[in-house]
Amino acid sequence: MKLLVLSCALAGLAACGGGSGGMSVTAPPAALQLALQPVASGLSQPLYLTAPAGDSRLFIVERPGRIRVFANGALLATPFLDISSQTTSAGERGLLSMAFHPQYAQNGSFFIYYTDSNGDIAVDRMKVSDTNANLADPATAGRVITIPHREFSNHNGGQLAFGADGYLYIGTGDGGGAGDPLRNGQNLNSLLGKILRLDVGIVVPGQTYGIPSGNPYAGQAGWRGEIWAAGLRNPWRFSFDRGDGLLYIADVGQDQREEVDVAPATQAGLNYGWNIMEGTACYNAASCNQAGLTLPVFEYQHGANDVNGCSITGGYVYRGAAIPELAGTYFYSDYCKGYLKSFAYRNGAVSGAQEWAVDNPGNVLSFGQDAQGELYLLAGSGQVFRIVRR
């Protein structure tokens, strides 16, 4: 069952898979070769890496509930934040990601995404310490939103990111279980199986966030105004392209297909099809009505014995300065295979799909991006690697 594979992925169980196999892809250009450069090790299930704008440090999220700081070539001993007493690592739960406010340098605000002790999804706002830039101030913590999620321990989503519009985007899973038994993906009165968009810059008495007027269901009775996009199974990682203004969503599939959805970041109200579709195929049906659905721009099938992979780990479009030849290239991996693959999406079409000849890091949990736009890969072994020119 796919849900068990995902549980293994976050639990870091080596028995879930490994190896470097994959589908047939175009060989990388001979003039450019990549490598994975070790940056940090000894981490406990590193699930996310990010940095505030203009900052040279790396902030690494550990699933058990800690955020670690990597600065001046070393991992600091004292965590930036430790909420291990507030979360649980059962199933796919834990501290899953964080996002710095676009004006972090001025206001010191950041946000964390985790599952609380009941299993519910929680997004909290917090501030950095006034006296130590490498420590958060837990006393400033305040809940932004709680999303009930107690029936199953899997499909919690896990991504936070600020868009160019200054709003906070949240990727939630469908509530768990196989095949979306709770029917949340297509339910516009549920916040599960969605991308949400919140205004966390408006302070209204009695409210912890605002609903942007441009949200597609804002003010409509019976529908949740927080929803930006629907029809997702478990968008473990999504990202905004700094260059082309596109939103990339890597949505983990059920048993057969993994997908990447791409659309303009300004395009509201898209429905990506789950659980009517798994990728471009009807899910558990001989036929299905695809009217009004947005199908993925890229997908791959697991193949026999998951030869091509079992669970997509979405990454970023490269916009760094160290390897200009990669500009516009989207990177991704698969938890079970540990490969490094990429493609380009230009003029509405995918091109240049390829697998890069790098040493296999094992189970890939996530990608990360620093303030300069350079990319990192986080492995179940507790290591962080930087993608560099070989």
PDB file of N, CA and C in Angstrom, residues 145-192:
ATOM      1  N   ILE A 145      -3.386  28.775  12.496  1.00  0.00           N
ATOM      2  CA  ILE A 145      -4.514  27.941  12.069  1.00  0.00           C
ATOM      3  C   ILE A 145      -4.308  26.519  12.561  1.00  0.00           C
ATOM      4  N   THR A 146      -5.391  25.872  12.927  1.00  0.00           N
ATOM      5  CA  THR A 146      -5.413  24.453  13.264  1.00  0.00           C
ATOM      6  C   THR A 146      -6.356  23.751  12.296  1.00  0.00           C
ATOM      7  N   ILE A 147      -5.892  22.640  11.724  1.00  0.00           N
ATOM      8  CA  ILE A 147      -6.707  21.880  10.777  1.00  0.00           C
ATOM      9  C   ILE A 147      -6.868  20.465  11.333  1.00  0.00           C
ATOM     10  N   PRO A 148      -8.076  20.069  11.695  1.00  0.00           N
ATOM     11  CA  PRO A 148      -8.284  18.731  12.250  1.00  0.00           C
ATOM     12  C   PRO A 148      -7.775  17.641  11.315  1.00  0.00           C
ATOM     13  N   HIS A 149      -7.050  16.653  11.900  1.00  0.00           N
ATOM     14  CA  HIS A 149      -6.447  15.586  11.093  1.00  0.00           C
ATOM     15  C   HIS A 149      -6.159  14.400  12.020  1.00  0.00           C
ATOM     16  N   ARG A 150      -7.185  13.801  12.586  1.00  0.00           N
ATOM     17  CA  ARG A 150      -6.972  12.786  13.609  1.00  0.00           C
ATOM     18  C   ARG A 150      -7.278  11.359  13.161  1.00  0.00           C
ATOM     19  N   GLU A 151      -8.007  11.192  12.059  1.00  0.00           N
ATOM     20  CA  GLU A 151      -8.425   9.838  11.670  1.00  0.00           C
ATOM     21  C   GLU A 151      -7.250   8.958  11.253  1.00  0.00           C
ATOM     22  N   PHE A 152      -6.300   9.544  10.527  1.00  0.00           N
ATOM     23  CA  PHE A 152      -5.141   8.802  10.043  1.00  0.00           C
ATOM     24  C   PHE A 152      -3.879   9.596  10.336  1.00  0.00           C
ATOM     25  N   SER A 153      -2.744   8.885  10.446  1.00  0.00           N
ATOM     26  CA  SER A 153      -1.484   9.565  10.772  1.00  0.00           C
ATOM     27  C   SER A 153      -0.682   9.956   9.538  1.00  0.00           C
ATOM     28  N   ASN A 154      -1.188   9.624   8.351  1.00  0.00           N
ATOM     29  CA  ASN A 154      -0.433   9.946   7.137  1.00  0.00           C
ATOM     30  C   ASN A 154      -1.127  11.044   6.330  1.00  0.00           C
ATOM     31  N   HIS A 155      -0.452  11.490   5.288  1.00  0.00           N
ATOM     32  CA  HIS A 155      -0.947  12.532   4.380  1.00  0.00           C
ATOM     33  C   HIS A 155      -1.240  13.834   5.125  1.00  0.00           C
ATOM     34  N   ASN A 156      -0.210  14.345   5.768  1.00  0.00           N
ATOM     35  CA  ASN A 156      -0.323  15.608   6.485  1.00  0.00           C
ATOM     36  C   ASN A 156       0.126  16.801   5.650  1.00  0.00           C
ATOM     37  N   GLY A 157       0.516  16.561   4.391  1.00  0.00           N
ATOM     38  CA  GLY A 157       1.122  17.664   3.637  1.00  0.00           C
ATOM     39  C   GLY A 157       2.418  18.049   4.337  1.00  0.00           C
ATOM     40  N   GLY A 158       2.658  19.364   4.454  1.00  0.00           N
ATOM     41  CA  GLY A 158       3.834  19.734   5.231  1.00  0.00           C
ATOM     42  C   GLY A 158       4.593  20.962   4.785  1.00  0.00           C
ATOM     43  N   GLN A 159       4.128  21.660   3.757  1.00  0.00           N
ATOM     44  CA  GLN A 159       4.901  22.764   3.196  1.00  0.00           C
ATOM     45  C   GLN A 159       4.297  24.115   3.539  1.00  0.00           C
ATOM     46  N   LEU A 160       5.162  25.053   3.896  1.00  0.00           N
ATOM     47  CA  LEU A 160       4.838  26.473   4.016  1.00  0.00           C
ATOM     48  C   LEU A 160       5.731  27.245   3.066  1.00  0.00           C
ATOM     49  N   ALA A 161       5.189  28.281   2.441  1.00  0.00           N
ATOM     50  CA  ALA A 161       6.008  29.155   1.599  1.00  0.00           C
ATOM     51  C   ALA A 161       5.270  30.467   1.363  1.00  0.00           C
ATOM     52  N   PHE A 162       6.025  31.547   1.340  1.00  0.00           N
ATOM     53  CA  PHE A 162       5.448  32.838   0.987  1.00  0.00           C
ATOM     54  C   PHE A 162       5.560  33.040  -0.518  1.00  0.00           C
ATOM     55  N   GLY A 163       4.470  33.491  -1.116  1.00  0.00           N
ATOM     56  CA  GLY A 163       4.484  33.811  -2.527  1.00  0.00           C
ATOM     57  C   GLY A 163       4.980  35.221  -2.758  1.00  0.00           C
ATOM     58  N   ALA A 164       5.174  35.564  -4.019  1.00  0.00           N
ATOM     59  CA  ALA A 164       5.606  36.921  -4.366  1.00  0.00           C
ATOM     60  C   ALA A 164       4.568  37.956  -3.975  1.00  0.00           C
ATOM     61  N   ASP A 165       3.322  37.504  -3.764  1.00  0.00           N
ATOM     62  CA  ASP A 165       2.247  38.410  -3.357  1.00  0.00           C
ATOM     63  C   ASP A 165       2.265  38.723  -1.863  1.00  0.00           C
ATOM     64  N   GLY A 166       3.200  38.094  -1.118  1.00  0.00           N
ATOM     65  CA  GLY A 166       3.311  38.344   0.310  1.00  0.00           C
ATOM     66  C   GLY A 166       2.394  37.505   1.173  1.00  0.00           C
ATOM     67  N   TYR A 167       1.608  36.617   0.559  1.00  0.00           N
ATOM     68  CA  TYR A 167       0.703  35.758   1.315  1.00  0.00           C
ATOM     69  C   TYR A 167       1.373  34.424   1.641  1.00  0.00           C
ATOM     70  N   LEU A 168       0.888  33.782   2.701  1.00  0.00           N
ATOM     71  CA  LEU A 168       1.429  32.505   3.132  1.00  0.00           C
ATOM     72  C   LEU A 168       0.628  31.372   2.493  1.00  0.00           C
ATOM     73  N   TYR A 169       1.335  30.471   1.808  1.00  0.00           N
ATOM     74  CA  TYR A 169       0.725  29.306   1.168  1.00  0.00           C
ATOM     75  C   TYR A 169       1.023  28.064   2.006  1.00  0.00           C
ATOM     76  N   ILE A 170       0.020  27.191   2.108  1.00  0.00           N
ATOM     77  CA  ILE A 170       0.103  26.002   2.948  1.00  0.00           C
ATOM     78  C   ILE A 170      -0.365  24.807   2.131  1.00  0.00           C
ATOM     79  N   GLY A 171       0.441  23.740   2.083  1.00  0.00           N
ATOM     80  CA  GLY A 171       0.060  22.535   1.363  1.00  0.00           C
ATOM     81  C   GLY A 171      -0.402  21.458   2.333  1.00  0.00           C
ATOM     82  N   THR A 172      -1.652  21.031   2.237  1.00  0.00           N
ATOM     83  CA  THR A 172      -2.186  20.022   3.149  1.00  0.00           C
ATOM     84  C   THR A 172      -2.482  18.721   2.418  1.00  0.00           C
ATOM     85  N   GLY A 173      -2.312  17.596   3.116  1.00  0.00           N
ATOM     86  CA  GLY A 173      -2.662  16.306   2.561  1.00  0.00           C
ATOM     87  C   GLY A 173      -4.153  16.051   2.668  1.00  0.00           C
ATOM     88  N   ASP A 174      -4.602  14.939   2.064  1.00  0.00           N
ATOM     89  CA  ASP A 174      -6.043  14.682   1.972  1.00  0.00           C
ATOM     90  C   ASP A 174      -6.662  14.102   3.235  1.00  0.00           C
ATOM     91  N   GLY A 175      -5.873  13.941   4.289  1.00  0.00           N
ATOM     92  CA  GLY A 175      -6.407  13.409   5.538  1.00  0.00           C
ATOM     93  C   GLY A 175      -6.000  11.978   5.811  1.00  0.00           C
ATOM     94  N   GLY A 176      -5.379  11.322   4.820  1.00  0.00           N
ATOM     95  CA  GLY A 176      -4.823  10.002   5.032  1.00  0.00           C
ATOM     96  C   GLY A 176      -5.727   8.860   4.633  1.00  0.00           C
ATOM     97  N   GLY A 177      -5.182   7.658   4.812  1.00  0.00           N
ATOM     98  CA  GLY A 177      -5.861   6.470   4.327  1.00  0.00           C
ATOM     99  C   GLY A 177      -5.618   6.314   2.837  1.00  0.00           C
ATOM    100  N   ALA A 178      -5.918   5.160   2.317  1.00  0.00           N
ATOM    101  CA  ALA A 178      -5.695   4.896   0.896  1.00  0.00           C
ATOM    102  C   ALA A 178      -6.887   5.329   0.061  1.00  0.00           C
ATOM    103  N   GLY A 179      -6.636   6.103  -0.985  1.00  0.00           N
ATOM    104  CA  GLY A 179      -7.694   6.468  -1.923  1.00  0.00           C
ATOM    105  C   GLY A 179      -8.581   7.610  -1.479  1.00  0.00           C
ATOM    106  N   ASP A 180      -8.174   8.360  -0.459  1.00  0.00           N
ATOM    107  CA  ASP A 180      -8.965   9.474   0.066  1.00  0.00           C
ATOM    108  C   ASP A 180     -10.337   9.001   0.545  1.00  0.00           C
ATOM    109  N   PRO A 181     -10.364   8.118   1.552  1.00  0.00           N
ATOM    110  CA  PRO A 181     -11.657   7.603   2.033  1.00  0.00           C
ATOM    111  C   PRO A 181     -12.540   8.673   2.652  1.00  0.00           C
ATOM    112  N   LEU A 182     -11.949   9.782   3.120  1.00  0.00           N
ATOM    113  CA  LEU A 182     -12.736  10.862   3.720  1.00  0.00           C
ATOM    114  C   LEU A 182     -13.260  11.834   2.669  1.00  0.00           C
ATOM    115  N   ARG A 183     -12.837  11.650   1.406  1.00  0.00           N
ATOM    116  CA  ARG A 183     -13.308  12.464   0.279  1.00  0.00           C
ATOM    117  C   ARG A 183     -13.011  13.951   0.478  1.00  0.00           C
ATOM    118  N   ASN A 184     -11.824  14.234   0.953  1.00  0.00           N
ATOM    119  CA  ASN A 184     -11.456  15.627   1.197  1.00  0.00           C
ATOM    120  C   ASN A 184     -10.918  16.337  -0.034  1.00  0.00           C
ATOM    121  N   GLY A 185     -10.264  15.601  -0.926  1.00  0.00           N
ATOM    122  CA  GLY A 185      -9.622  16.237  -2.076  1.00  0.00           C
ATOM    123  C   GLY A 185     -10.563  17.090  -2.902  1.00  0.00           C
ATOM    124  N   GLN A 186     -11.785  16.601  -3.108  1.00  0.00           N
ATOM    125  CA  GLN A 186     -12.758  17.314  -3.942  1.00  0.00           C
ATOM    126  C   GLN A 186     -13.790  18.083  -3.122  1.00  0.00           C
ATOM    127  N   ASN A 187     -13.616  18.130  -1.822  1.00  0.00           N
ATOM    128  CA  ASN A 187     -14.566  18.803  -0.936  1.00  0.00           C
ATOM    129  C   ASN A 187     -14.109  20.232  -0.663  1.00  0.00           C
ATOM    130  N   LEU A 188     -14.797  21.211  -1.203  1.00  0.00           N
ATOM    131  CA  LEU A 188     -14.400  22.611  -1.038  1.00  0.00           C
ATOM    132  C   LEU A 188     -14.828  23.187   0.308  1.00  0.00           C
ATOM    133  N   ASN A 189     -15.380  22.340   1.160  1.00  0.00           N
ATOM    134  CA  ASN A 189     -15.670  22.745   2.537  1.00  0.00           C
ATOM    135  C   ASN A 189     -14.655  22.141   3.496  1.00  0.00           C
ATOM    136  N   SER A 190     -13.627  21.511   2.952  1.00  0.00           N
ATOM    137  CA  SER A 190     -12.553  20.924   3.745  1.00  0.00           C
ATOM    138  C   SER A 190     -11.234  21.586   3.376  1.00  0.00           C
ATOM    139  N   LEU A 191     -10.386  21.811   4.379  1.00  0.00           N
ATOM    140  CA  LEU A 191      -9.076  22.411   4.132  1.00  0.00           C
ATOM    141  C   LEU A 191      -8.015  21.366   3.821  1.00  0.00           C
ATOM    142  N   LEU A 192      -8.387  20.096   3.773  1.00  0.00           N
ATOM    143  CA  LEU A 192      -7.442  19.018   3.497  1.00  0.00           C
ATOM    144  C   LEU A 192      -7.409  18.699   2.009  1.00  0.00           C
TER     145      LEU A 192
END
